[in-house]
mmCIF file of N, CA and C in Angstrom:
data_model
loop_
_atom_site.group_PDB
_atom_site.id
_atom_site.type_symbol
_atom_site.label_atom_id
_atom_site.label_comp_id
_atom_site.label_asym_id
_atom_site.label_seq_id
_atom_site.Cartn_x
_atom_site.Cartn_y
_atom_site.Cartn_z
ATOM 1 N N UNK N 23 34.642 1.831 -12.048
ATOM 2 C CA UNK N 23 34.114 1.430 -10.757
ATOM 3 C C UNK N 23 32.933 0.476 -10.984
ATOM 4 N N UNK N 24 32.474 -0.518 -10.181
ATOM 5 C CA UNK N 24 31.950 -1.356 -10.130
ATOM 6 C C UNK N 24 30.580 -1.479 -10.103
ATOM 7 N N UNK N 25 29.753 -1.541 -10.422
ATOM 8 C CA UNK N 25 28.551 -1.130 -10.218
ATOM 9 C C UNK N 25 27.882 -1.620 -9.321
ATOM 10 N N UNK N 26 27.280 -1.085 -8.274
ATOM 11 C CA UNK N 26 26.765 -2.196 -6.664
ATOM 12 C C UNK N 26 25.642 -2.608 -7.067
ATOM 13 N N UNK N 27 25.241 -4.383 -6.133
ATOM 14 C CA UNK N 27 24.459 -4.769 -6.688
ATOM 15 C C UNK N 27 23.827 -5.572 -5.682
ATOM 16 N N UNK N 28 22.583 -5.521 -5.674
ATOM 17 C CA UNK N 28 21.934 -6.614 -4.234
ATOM 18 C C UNK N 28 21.602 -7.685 -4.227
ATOM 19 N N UNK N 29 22.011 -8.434 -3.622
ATOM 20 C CA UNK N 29 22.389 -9.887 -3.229
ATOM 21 C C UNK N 29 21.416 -10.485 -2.179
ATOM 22 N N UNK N 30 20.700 -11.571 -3.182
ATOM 23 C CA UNK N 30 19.341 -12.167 -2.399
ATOM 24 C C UNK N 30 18.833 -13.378 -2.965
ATOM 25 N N UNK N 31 18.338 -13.960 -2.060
ATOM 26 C CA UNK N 31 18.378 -15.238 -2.346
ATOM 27 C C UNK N 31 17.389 -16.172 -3.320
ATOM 28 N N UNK N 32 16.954 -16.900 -4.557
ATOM 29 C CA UNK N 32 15.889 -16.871 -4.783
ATOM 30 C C UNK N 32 15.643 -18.303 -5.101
ATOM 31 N N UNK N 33 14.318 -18.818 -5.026
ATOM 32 C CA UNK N 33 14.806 -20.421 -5.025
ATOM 33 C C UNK N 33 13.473 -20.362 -6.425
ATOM 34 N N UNK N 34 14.364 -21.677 -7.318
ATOM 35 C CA UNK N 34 13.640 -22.239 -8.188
ATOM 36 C C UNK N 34 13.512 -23.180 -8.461
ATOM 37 N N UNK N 35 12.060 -23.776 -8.804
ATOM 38 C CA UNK N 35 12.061 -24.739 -9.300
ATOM 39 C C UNK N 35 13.276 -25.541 -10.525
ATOM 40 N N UNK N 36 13.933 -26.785 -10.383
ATOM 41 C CA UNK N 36 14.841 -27.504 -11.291
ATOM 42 C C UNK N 36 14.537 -27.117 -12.354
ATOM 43 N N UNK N 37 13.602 -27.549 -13.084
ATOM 44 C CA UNK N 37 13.152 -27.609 -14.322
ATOM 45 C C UNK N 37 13.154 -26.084 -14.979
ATOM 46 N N UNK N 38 12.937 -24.709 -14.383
ATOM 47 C CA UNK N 38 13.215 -23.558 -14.693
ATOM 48 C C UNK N 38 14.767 -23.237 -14.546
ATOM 49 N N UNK N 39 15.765 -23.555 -13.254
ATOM 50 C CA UNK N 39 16.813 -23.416 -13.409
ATOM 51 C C UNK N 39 17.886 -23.949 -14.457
ATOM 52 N N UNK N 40 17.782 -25.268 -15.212
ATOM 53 C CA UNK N 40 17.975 -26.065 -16.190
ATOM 54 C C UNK N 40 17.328 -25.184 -17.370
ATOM 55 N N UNK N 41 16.898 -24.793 -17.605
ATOM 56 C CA UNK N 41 16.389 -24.012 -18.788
ATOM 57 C C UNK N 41 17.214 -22.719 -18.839
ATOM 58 N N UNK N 42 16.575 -22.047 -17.868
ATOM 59 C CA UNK N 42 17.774 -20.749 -17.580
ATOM 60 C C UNK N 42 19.217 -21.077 -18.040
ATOM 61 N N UNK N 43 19.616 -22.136 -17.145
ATOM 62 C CA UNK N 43 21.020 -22.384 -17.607
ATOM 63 C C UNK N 43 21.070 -22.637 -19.176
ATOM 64 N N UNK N 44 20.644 -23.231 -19.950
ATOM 65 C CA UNK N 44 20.733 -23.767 -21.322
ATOM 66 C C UNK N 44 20.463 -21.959 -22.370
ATOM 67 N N UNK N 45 19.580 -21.268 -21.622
ATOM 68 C CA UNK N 45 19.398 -19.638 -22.529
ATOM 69 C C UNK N 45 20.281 -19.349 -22.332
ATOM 70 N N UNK N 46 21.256 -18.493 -20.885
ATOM 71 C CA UNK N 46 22.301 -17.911 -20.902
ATOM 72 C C UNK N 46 23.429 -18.798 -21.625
ATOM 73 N N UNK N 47 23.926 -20.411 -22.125
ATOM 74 C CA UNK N 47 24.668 -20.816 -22.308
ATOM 75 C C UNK N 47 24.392 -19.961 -24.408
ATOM 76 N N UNK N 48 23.233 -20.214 -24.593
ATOM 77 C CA UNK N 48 23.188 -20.058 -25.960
ATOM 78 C C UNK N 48 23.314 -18.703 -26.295
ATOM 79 N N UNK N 49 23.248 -17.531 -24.993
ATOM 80 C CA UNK N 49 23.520 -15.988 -25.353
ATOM 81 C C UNK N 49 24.858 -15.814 -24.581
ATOM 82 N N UNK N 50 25.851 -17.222 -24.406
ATOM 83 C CA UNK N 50 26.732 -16.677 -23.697
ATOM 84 C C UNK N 50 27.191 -15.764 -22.501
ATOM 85 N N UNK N 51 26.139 -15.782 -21.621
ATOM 86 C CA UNK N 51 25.743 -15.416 -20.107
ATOM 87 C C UNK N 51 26.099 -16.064 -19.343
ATOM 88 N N UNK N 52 25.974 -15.948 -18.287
ATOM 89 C CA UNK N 52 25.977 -16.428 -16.879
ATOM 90 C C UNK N 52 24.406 -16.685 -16.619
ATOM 91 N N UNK N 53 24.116 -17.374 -16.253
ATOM 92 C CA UNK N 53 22.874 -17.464 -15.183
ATOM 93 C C UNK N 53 22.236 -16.349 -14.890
ATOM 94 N N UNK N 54 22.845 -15.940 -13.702
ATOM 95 C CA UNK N 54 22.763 -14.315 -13.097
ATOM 96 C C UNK N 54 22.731 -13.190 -14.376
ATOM 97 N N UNK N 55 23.947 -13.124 -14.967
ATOM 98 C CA UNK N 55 23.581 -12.266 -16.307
ATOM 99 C C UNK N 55 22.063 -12.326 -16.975
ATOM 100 N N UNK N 56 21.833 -13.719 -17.481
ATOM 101 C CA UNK N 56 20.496 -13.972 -18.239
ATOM 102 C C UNK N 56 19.572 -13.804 -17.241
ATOM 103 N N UNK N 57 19.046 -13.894 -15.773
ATOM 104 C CA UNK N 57 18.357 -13.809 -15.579
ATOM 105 C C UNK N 57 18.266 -11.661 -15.386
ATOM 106 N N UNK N 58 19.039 -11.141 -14.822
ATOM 107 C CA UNK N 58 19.359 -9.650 -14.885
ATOM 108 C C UNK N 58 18.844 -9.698 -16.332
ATOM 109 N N UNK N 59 19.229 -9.675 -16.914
ATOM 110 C CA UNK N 59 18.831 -9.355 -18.579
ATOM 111 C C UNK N 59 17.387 -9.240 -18.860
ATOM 112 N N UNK N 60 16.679 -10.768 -18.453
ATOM 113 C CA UNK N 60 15.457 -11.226 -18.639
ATOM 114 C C UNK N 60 14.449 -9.848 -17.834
ATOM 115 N N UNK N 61 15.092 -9.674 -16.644
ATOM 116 C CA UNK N 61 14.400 -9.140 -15.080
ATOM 117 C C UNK N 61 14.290 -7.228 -15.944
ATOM 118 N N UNK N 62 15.424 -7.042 -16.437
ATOM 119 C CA UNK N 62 16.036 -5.252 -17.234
ATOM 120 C C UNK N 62 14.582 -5.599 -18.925
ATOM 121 N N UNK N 63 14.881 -6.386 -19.093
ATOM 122 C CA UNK N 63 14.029 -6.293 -20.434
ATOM 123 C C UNK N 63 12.094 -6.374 -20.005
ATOM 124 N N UNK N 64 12.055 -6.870 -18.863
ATOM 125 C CA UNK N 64 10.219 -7.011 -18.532
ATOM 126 C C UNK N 64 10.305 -5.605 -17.862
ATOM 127 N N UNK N 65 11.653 -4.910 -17.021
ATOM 128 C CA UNK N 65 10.835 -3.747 -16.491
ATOM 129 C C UNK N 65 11.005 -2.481 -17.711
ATOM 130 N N UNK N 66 11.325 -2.859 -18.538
ATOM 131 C CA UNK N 66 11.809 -1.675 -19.792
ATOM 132 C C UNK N 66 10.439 -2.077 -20.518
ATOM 133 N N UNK N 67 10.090 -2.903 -20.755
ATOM 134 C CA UNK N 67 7.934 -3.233 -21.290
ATOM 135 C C UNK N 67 7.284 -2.951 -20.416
ATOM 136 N N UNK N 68 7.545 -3.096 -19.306
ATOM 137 C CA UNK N 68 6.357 -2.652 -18.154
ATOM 138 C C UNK N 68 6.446 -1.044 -17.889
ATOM 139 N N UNK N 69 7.548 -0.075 -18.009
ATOM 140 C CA UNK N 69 7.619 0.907 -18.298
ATOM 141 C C UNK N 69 6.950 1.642 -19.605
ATOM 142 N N UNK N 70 6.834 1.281 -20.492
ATOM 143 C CA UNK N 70 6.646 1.914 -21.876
ATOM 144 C C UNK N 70 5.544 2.012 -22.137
ATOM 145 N N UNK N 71 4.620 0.128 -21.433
ATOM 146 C CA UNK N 71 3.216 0.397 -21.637
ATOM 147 C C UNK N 71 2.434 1.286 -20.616
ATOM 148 N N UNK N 72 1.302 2.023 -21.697
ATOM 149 C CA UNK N 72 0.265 2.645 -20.785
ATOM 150 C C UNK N 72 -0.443 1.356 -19.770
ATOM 151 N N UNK N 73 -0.290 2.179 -18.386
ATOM 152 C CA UNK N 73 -1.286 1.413 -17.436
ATOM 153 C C UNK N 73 -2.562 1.074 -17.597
ATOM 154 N N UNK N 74 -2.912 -0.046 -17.187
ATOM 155 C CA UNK N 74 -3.977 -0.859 -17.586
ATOM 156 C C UNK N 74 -5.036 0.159 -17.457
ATOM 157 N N UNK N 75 -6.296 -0.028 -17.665
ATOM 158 C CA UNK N 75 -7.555 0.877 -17.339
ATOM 159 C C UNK N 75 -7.895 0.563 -16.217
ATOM 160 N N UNK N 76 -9.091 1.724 -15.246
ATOM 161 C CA UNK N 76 -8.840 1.464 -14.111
ATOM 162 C C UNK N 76 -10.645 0.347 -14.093
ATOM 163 N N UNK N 77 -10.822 -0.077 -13.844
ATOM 164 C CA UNK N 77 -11.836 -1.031 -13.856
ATOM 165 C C UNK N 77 -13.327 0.231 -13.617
ATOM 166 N N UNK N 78 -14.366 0.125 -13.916
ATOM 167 C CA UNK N 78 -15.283 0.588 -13.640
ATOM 168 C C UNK N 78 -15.947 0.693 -12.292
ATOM 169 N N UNK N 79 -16.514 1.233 -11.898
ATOM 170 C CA UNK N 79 -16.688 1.117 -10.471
ATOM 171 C C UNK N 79 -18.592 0.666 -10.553
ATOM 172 N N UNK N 80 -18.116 0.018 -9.222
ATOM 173 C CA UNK N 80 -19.523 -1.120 -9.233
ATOM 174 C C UNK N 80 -21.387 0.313 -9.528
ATOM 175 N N UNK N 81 -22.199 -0.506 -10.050
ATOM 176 C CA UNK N 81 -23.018 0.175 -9.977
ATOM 177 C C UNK N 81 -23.899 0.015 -8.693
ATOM 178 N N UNK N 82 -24.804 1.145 -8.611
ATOM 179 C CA UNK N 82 -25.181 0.817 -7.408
ATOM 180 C C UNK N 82 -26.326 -0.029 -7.394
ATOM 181 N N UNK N 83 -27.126 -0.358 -6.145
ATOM 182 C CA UNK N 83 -27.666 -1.410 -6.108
ATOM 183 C C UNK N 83 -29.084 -0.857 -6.932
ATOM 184 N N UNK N 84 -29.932 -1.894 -7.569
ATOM 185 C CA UNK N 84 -31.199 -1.578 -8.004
ATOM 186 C C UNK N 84 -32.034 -1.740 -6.903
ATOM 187 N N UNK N 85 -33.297 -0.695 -7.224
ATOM 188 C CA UNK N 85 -34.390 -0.784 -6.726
ATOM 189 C C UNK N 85 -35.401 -1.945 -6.988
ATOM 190 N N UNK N 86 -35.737 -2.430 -6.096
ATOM 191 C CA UNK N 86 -36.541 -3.402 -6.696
ATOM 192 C C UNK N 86 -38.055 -2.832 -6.269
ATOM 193 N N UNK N 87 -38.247 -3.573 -7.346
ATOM 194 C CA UNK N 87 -40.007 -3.020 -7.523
ATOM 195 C C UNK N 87 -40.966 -3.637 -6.428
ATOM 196 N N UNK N 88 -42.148 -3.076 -6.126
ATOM 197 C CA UNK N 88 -42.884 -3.888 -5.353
ATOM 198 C C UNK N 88 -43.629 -4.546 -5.973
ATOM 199 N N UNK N 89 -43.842 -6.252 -5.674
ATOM 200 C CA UNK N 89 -45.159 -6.712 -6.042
ATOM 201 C C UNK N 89 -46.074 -6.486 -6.560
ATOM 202 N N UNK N 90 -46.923 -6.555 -7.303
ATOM 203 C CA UNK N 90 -48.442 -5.915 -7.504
ATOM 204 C C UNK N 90 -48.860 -6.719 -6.484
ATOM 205 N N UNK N 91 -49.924 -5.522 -5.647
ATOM 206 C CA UNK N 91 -50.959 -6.377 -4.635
ATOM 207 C C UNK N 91 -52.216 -6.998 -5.157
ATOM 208 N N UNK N 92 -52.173 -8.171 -4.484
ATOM 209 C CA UNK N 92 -53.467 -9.390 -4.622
ATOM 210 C C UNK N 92 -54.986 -8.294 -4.110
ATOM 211 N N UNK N 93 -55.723 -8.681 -5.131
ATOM 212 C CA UNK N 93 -56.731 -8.220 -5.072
ATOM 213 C C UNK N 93 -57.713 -9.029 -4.225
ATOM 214 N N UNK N 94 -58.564 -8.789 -3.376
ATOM 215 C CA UNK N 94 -59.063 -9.370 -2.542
ATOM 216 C C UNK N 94 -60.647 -9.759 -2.661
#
């Protein structure tokens, strides 16, 4: 059985689609194949790595000092 699959539209720049085409021709793909491939291999690295750190959280504001007062 077929495996279902969602169908959507995506627009690219020439110069990336021409490239695309020339990878899948040299791994013997389709377009669609190489780009599925490309799309299965970044979420299989984005899975594996630990999530980034979470940023520090702001410190709070300083006190600022007063002046020394002018002596009169």
């Amino acid at each position: 059985m077929a495996q279902e699959r969602k169908a959507f539209l995506l627009r690219l720049p020439p110069e990336l689609w021409n490239e695309l085409e020339r990878w899948a021709a040299d791994e013997l793909r389709s377009v669609n194949g190489q780009i599925e491939y490309v799309l299965r291999q970044a979420v299989a690295r984005r899975r594996s790595e630990p999530p980034p750190p979470e940023p520090p959280p702001p410190e709070p504001p300083r006190e600022r000092a007063e002046p020394p007062k002018e002596e009169e």
